[in-house]
Amino acid sequence: MRLSRYFLPVLKETPSEAQIVSHRLMLRAGMIRQQAAGIYSWLPLGYRVLRRIEAIVHQEQERAGHIPLLMPTLQPADLWRESGRYDDYGQEMLRIQDRHKRDLLYGPTNEEMITDIFRAHVNSYKDLPLTLYHIQWKFRDEIRPRFGVMRGREFLMKDGYNFDVDKDAALHAYNRHMVAYLRTYERMGLTAIPMRAASGPIGGDNTHEFLVLAQTGESEVFYDDRVTALKLGDRAVDFDNRAEVADICGEFTSLYARTDETHDAALFDAIPEAHRKVGRGIEVGQIFYFGTKYSEAMGATVVTADGSRVPVEMGSHGIGVSRLLGAIIEASHDERGIIWPEGVTPYHAGIVNLKQGDAAADGACEGLYAALAAKGLTALYDDRDERAGAKFATMDLIGLPWRITVGPRGLANGVVELTSRRTGESEELSPEAAVERLAEIYANW
Ligand code: 5CA
């Protein structure tokens, strides 16, 4: 993309309404625009990152054997009357009437609707296990929407639902989600710690939240800091192997890590003092096992091997897709702007032309742009007739992890400059070598 033809409405001033750094930077970098309290338009740069995050979520869900579908945002109230949650959900639910005076609602989550789909089409244990998920907009009429996309009213969520014949199989689905989530967050450059949590309006008693440590997080967290060193990495996982998946979950949940809702002071005090930490965290996902809560209420049953009919065992599993942008920025920025991890960056590299209109510089930039594209790498080429300082400031603000700087002086020596946004370190390379270098860096992402 050429910046002269792009739509990147960066702000010079720091918006006064934004209290935390991720919200400020998303507004300044022209990623989002607030349309009403807690409701945002996703401008092109923000939308690109959102789509990259969605793509990682899809890849890791499908790797675990989970199947994507798409349910609507609007749901009939009658489904929620069956489960009893239409009245229970309270003021967070946005209720709507259509022209025929039928009650609808903008879905805050989809347990009822997916249970309805299941009961209409599945009848036998032979069709299990089954996990269906979607990435869809949700609406919760939060009393205090704040911090930009972090606590929105309309927000994008991945929500998945498992259907299993018995409790052991359902707990395996729960564990599968935990492992898939660990890899999902790692690919986004995040350390998200699974912490024992409380279930709230979803129900059930087995639930973990995934928390990214950040001082601006809304949850208070208590943990053994050795948990932050654990990494799933790229180990191959057989998602059908119950013992293997359970072992990984054991590895990530045996050290103490809880939110204030489930905190146990006696257990916490038993941690060696040097490792005992209290902090704050951003909840980027939550998984639940709730058994037959919805299947019993809504008559979702299967015939088992011995011919009896039982309510299906279920759980639900959510990732805060739009919230993740805020969480990633909270975890990765400096005073000049965002620093995108390679896994989610909107463009792989920025190209800064120091002397627009200079034939050699223009030609070298065009050549780099094409050579990167040939390697499957995207570039944002700043081809505007602007001062170098302004170009650097824009690149630093929007946070592309790598920048190639091209100017007549370097070109006279056959080199361009490759700079890391994270470390600020630069290296002079031939244009060909710079492209090779970027291809190597991104081969691991
Ligand atoms: N049905 C279950 C799992 S699918 C569910 O709704 N879980 S949840 O309530 O925990 O939401 C899942 C994730 O959505 C949360 O972990 C959080 O990351 C994100 N989320 C929840 N509320 C908001 C909000 N108001 N703004 C942005 N993200 C949110």
Short mmCIF file of C-alpha atoms in Angstrom, two decimals, residues 212-440:
data_model
loop_
_atom_site.label_atom_id
_atom_site.label_comp_id
_atom_site.label_asym_id
_atom_site.label_seq_id
_atom_site.Cartn_x
_atom_site.Cartn_y
_atom_site.Cartn_z
CA VAL A 212 -2.39 -10.75 30.08
CA LEU A 213 -0.46 -8.97 32.80
CA ALA A 214 -0.79 -5.18 32.51
CA GLN A 215 -1.08 -2.42 35.07
CA THR A 216 -4.15 -1.08 33.30
CA GLY A 217 -5.96 -4.44 33.51
CA GLU A 218 -9.35 -4.50 35.14
CA SER A 219 -8.78 -7.67 37.18
CA GLU A 220 -6.59 -8.03 40.24
CA VAL A 221 -4.44 -11.16 39.93
CA PHE A 222 -2.40 -13.23 42.37
CA TYR A 223 0.24 -15.57 40.96
CA ASP A 224 3.49 -17.44 41.27
CA ASP A 225 5.69 -15.56 38.80
CA ARG A 226 7.30 -18.79 37.53
CA VAL A 227 4.07 -19.23 35.56
CA THR A 228 5.10 -16.37 33.26
CA ALA A 229 8.10 -18.33 31.99
CA LEU A 230 6.01 -21.24 30.66
CA LYS A 231 5.79 -21.47 26.86
CA LEU A 232 3.92 -23.87 24.62
CA GLY A 233 6.12 -22.93 21.67
CA ASP A 234 5.77 -24.91 18.48
CA ARG A 235 5.56 -28.36 20.06
CA ALA A 236 3.36 -30.71 18.08
CA VAL A 237 0.17 -31.52 19.95
CA ASP A 238 -2.10 -34.48 19.19
CA PHE A 239 -5.43 -32.90 20.09
CA ASP A 240 -7.15 -36.30 20.14
CA ASN A 241 -4.81 -37.63 22.81
CA ARG A 242 -6.58 -36.93 26.10
CA ALA A 243 -3.59 -37.67 28.33
CA GLU A 244 -1.21 -35.52 26.30
CA VAL A 245 -3.58 -32.54 26.25
CA ALA A 246 -4.37 -32.94 29.96
CA ASP A 247 -0.65 -33.02 30.79
CA ILE A 248 -0.09 -29.70 29.02
CA CYS A 249 -3.00 -28.18 30.95
CA GLY A 250 -1.48 -29.54 34.15
CA GLU A 251 1.83 -27.92 33.30
CA PHE A 252 0.18 -24.52 32.82
CA THR A 253 -2.24 -24.65 35.77
CA SER A 254 -0.31 -26.28 38.61
CA LEU A 255 1.42 -23.09 39.74
CA TYR A 256 -0.82 -20.73 41.72
CA ALA A 257 -2.58 -18.16 39.48
CA ARG A 258 -6.00 -16.77 40.38
CA THR A 259 -8.12 -13.66 40.01
CA ASP A 260 -9.51 -11.84 43.03
CA GLU A 261 -12.80 -13.74 42.59
CA THR A 262 -11.23 -17.10 43.50
CA HIS A 263 -8.16 -15.95 45.43
CA ASP A 264 -7.19 -18.16 48.39
CA ALA A 265 -4.87 -16.33 50.80
CA ALA A 266 -3.63 -19.51 52.52
CA LEU A 267 -2.55 -21.14 49.25
CA PHE A 268 -1.02 -17.88 48.06
CA ASP A 269 1.05 -17.48 51.23
CA ALA A 270 2.55 -20.93 50.67
CA ILE A 271 4.36 -19.66 47.52
CA PRO A 272 8.04 -18.79 48.21
CA GLU A 273 8.12 -15.07 48.83
CA ALA A 274 10.45 -14.29 45.93
CA HIS A 275 7.87 -15.68 43.50
CA ARG A 276 4.68 -14.33 45.11
CA LYS A 277 3.20 -11.57 42.94
CA VAL A 278 0.10 -9.40 43.02
CA GLY A 279 -0.70 -7.46 39.87
CA ARG A 280 -3.36 -6.61 37.37
CA GLY A 281 -4.43 -8.37 34.20
CA ILE A 282 -6.54 -8.01 31.06
CA GLU A 283 -8.94 -10.90 30.50
CA VAL A 284 -8.52 -11.95 26.86
CA GLY A 285 -10.48 -15.20 27.04
CA GLN A 286 -12.45 -17.55 29.23
CA ILE A 287 -13.36 -21.23 29.01
CA PHE A 288 -16.26 -22.93 30.78
CA TYR A 289 -17.46 -26.45 31.42
CA PHE A 290 -21.10 -26.37 32.48
CA GLY A 291 -22.30 -29.91 31.77
CA THR A 292 -26.02 -30.18 31.01
CA LYS A 293 -27.20 -26.72 32.11
CA TYR A 294 -28.46 -25.73 28.66
CA SER A 295 -29.04 -29.17 27.14
CA GLU A 296 -31.43 -30.16 29.94
CA ALA A 297 -33.33 -26.90 29.85
CA MET A 298 -33.64 -26.99 26.06
CA GLY A 299 -34.01 -30.73 25.42
CA ALA A 300 -30.73 -31.34 23.56
CA THR A 301 -30.22 -35.09 23.97
CA VAL A 302 -28.38 -37.92 22.24
CA VAL A 303 -28.92 -41.67 22.13
CA THR A 304 -25.94 -43.45 23.72
CA ALA A 305 -24.30 -46.78 22.79
CA ASP A 306 -26.64 -48.69 25.11
CA GLY A 307 -29.74 -47.09 23.59
CA SER A 308 -30.57 -44.73 26.45
CA ARG A 309 -31.13 -41.00 25.84
CA VAL A 310 -29.05 -38.47 27.79
CA PRO A 311 -28.71 -34.68 27.76
CA VAL A 312 -25.52 -33.73 25.94
CA GLU A 313 -22.51 -32.48 27.96
CA MET A 314 -21.40 -28.96 27.01
CA GLY A 315 -19.00 -26.13 27.59
CA SER A 316 -18.38 -22.73 26.01
CA HIS A 317 -15.14 -20.99 25.24
CA GLY A 318 -14.58 -17.35 24.36
CA ILE A 319 -11.80 -15.12 23.08
CA GLY A 320 -12.12 -11.34 23.16
CA VAL A 321 -11.00 -10.76 19.56
CA SER A 322 -11.44 -6.97 19.46
CA ARG A 323 -10.19 -6.58 23.05
CA LEU A 324 -6.98 -8.33 22.00
CA LEU A 325 -5.88 -5.29 20.00
CA GLY A 326 -5.94 -3.21 23.16
CA ALA A 327 -4.22 -5.94 25.16
CA ILE A 328 -1.42 -6.34 22.60
CA ILE A 329 -0.80 -2.58 22.55
CA GLU A 330 -0.80 -2.39 26.37
CA ALA A 331 1.86 -5.12 26.35
CA SER A 332 3.91 -3.72 23.45
CA HIS A 333 4.45 0.03 23.01
CA ASP A 334 6.84 2.81 23.93
CA GLU A 335 6.62 6.59 24.21
CA ARG A 336 6.64 6.96 20.43
CA GLY A 337 3.81 4.56 19.67
CA ILE A 338 2.75 1.00 19.07
CA ILE A 339 5.21 -1.88 18.52
CA TRP A 340 3.32 -4.67 16.74
CA PRO A 341 4.52 -8.22 17.31
CA GLU A 342 5.39 -9.80 13.95
CA GLY A 343 2.43 -12.18 14.20
CA VAL A 344 -0.24 -9.49 13.99
CA THR A 345 1.38 -6.47 12.33
CA PRO A 346 -0.86 -4.75 9.77
CA TYR A 347 2.05 -4.61 7.27
CA HIS A 348 5.26 -6.59 7.49
CA ALA A 349 7.46 -3.57 6.83
CA GLY A 350 7.35 0.15 6.25
CA ILE A 351 9.34 1.77 3.45
CA VAL A 352 10.41 5.37 4.03
CA ASN A 353 11.60 7.32 1.03
CA LEU A 354 13.81 10.15 2.30
CA LYS A 355 13.74 12.05 -0.99
CA GLN A 356 10.49 11.64 -2.85
CA GLY A 357 10.97 12.68 -6.48
CA ASP A 358 14.61 11.60 -6.61
CA ALA A 359 14.76 9.09 -9.44
CA ALA A 360 17.16 6.69 -7.71
CA ALA A 361 15.28 6.77 -4.38
CA ASP A 362 11.85 6.39 -6.02
CA GLY A 363 13.11 3.54 -8.17
CA ALA A 364 14.70 1.71 -5.24
CA CYS A 365 11.50 2.04 -3.15
CA GLU A 366 9.38 0.67 -6.01
CA GLY A 367 11.86 -2.19 -6.42
CA LEU A 368 11.75 -3.03 -2.70
CA TYR A 369 7.97 -2.89 -2.68
CA ALA A 370 7.76 -5.37 -5.58
CA ALA A 371 10.51 -7.65 -4.20
CA LEU A 372 8.76 -7.87 -0.81
CA ALA A 373 5.43 -8.65 -2.50
CA ALA A 374 7.13 -11.42 -4.48
CA LYS A 375 8.11 -12.99 -1.11
CA GLY A 376 4.54 -12.70 0.15
CA LEU A 377 5.39 -9.73 2.39
CA THR A 378 3.26 -6.61 2.59
CA ALA A 379 4.74 -3.13 2.82
CA LEU A 380 3.36 0.28 3.64
CA TYR A 381 5.35 2.63 1.45
CA ASP A 382 5.48 6.24 2.65
CA ASP A 383 5.66 7.97 -0.73
CA ARG A 384 4.33 11.31 0.51
CA ASP A 385 6.23 14.50 -0.09
CA GLU A 386 6.97 15.00 3.62
CA ARG A 387 9.95 15.67 5.84
CA ALA A 388 11.88 12.60 6.96
CA GLY A 389 11.11 13.38 10.60
CA ALA A 390 7.37 13.35 9.96
CA LYS A 391 7.62 10.06 8.07
CA PHE A 392 9.58 8.44 10.90
CA ALA A 393 7.10 9.72 13.48
CA THR A 394 4.18 8.20 11.57
CA MET A 395 5.96 4.85 11.19
CA ASP A 396 6.87 4.82 14.89
CA LEU A 397 3.30 5.67 15.88
CA ILE A 398 1.65 2.95 13.80
CA GLY A 399 4.25 0.45 14.99
CA LEU A 400 5.32 -1.68 12.01
CA PRO A 401 8.08 -3.89 13.46
CA TRP A 402 10.53 -3.27 10.57
CA ARG A 403 11.32 -0.17 8.55
CA ILE A 404 13.44 0.15 5.45
CA THR A 405 14.81 3.66 4.95
CA VAL A 406 15.86 4.63 1.44
CA GLY A 407 17.81 7.78 0.56
CA PRO A 408 20.09 9.02 -2.22
CA ARG A 409 23.17 9.02 0.02
CA GLY A 410 22.85 5.36 1.01
CA LEU A 411 21.94 4.33 -2.50
CA ALA A 412 25.16 5.91 -3.79
CA ASN A 413 26.91 3.26 -1.65
CA GLY A 414 24.45 0.55 -2.70
CA VAL A 415 22.70 0.34 0.70
CA VAL A 416 19.41 0.96 2.45
CA GLU A 417 18.80 0.87 6.20
CA LEU A 418 16.79 -1.83 7.97
CA THR A 419 15.58 -0.73 11.43
CA SER A 420 13.87 -2.69 14.18
CA ARG A 421 11.01 -0.76 15.76
CA ARG A 422 11.49 -2.71 19.00
CA THR A 423 15.22 -2.19 19.59
CA GLY A 424 15.81 0.86 17.40
CA GLU A 425 18.86 -0.89 15.96
CA SER A 426 19.68 -0.27 12.30
CA GLU A 427 21.72 -2.16 9.79
CA GLU A 428 22.95 -1.08 6.35
CA LEU A 429 22.28 -3.69 3.68
CA SER A 430 21.85 -3.90 -0.04
CA PRO A 431 18.14 -3.72 -0.98
CA GLU A 432 18.25 -7.42 -1.97
CA ALA A 433 19.78 -8.42 1.37
CA ALA A 434 17.18 -6.36 3.26
CA VAL A 435 14.38 -8.27 1.51
CA GLU A 436 16.10 -11.60 2.24
CA ARG A 437 16.48 -10.63 5.88
CA LEU A 438 12.80 -9.80 6.24
CA ALA A 439 11.83 -13.06 4.54
CA GLU A 440 13.97 -14.94 7.10
#
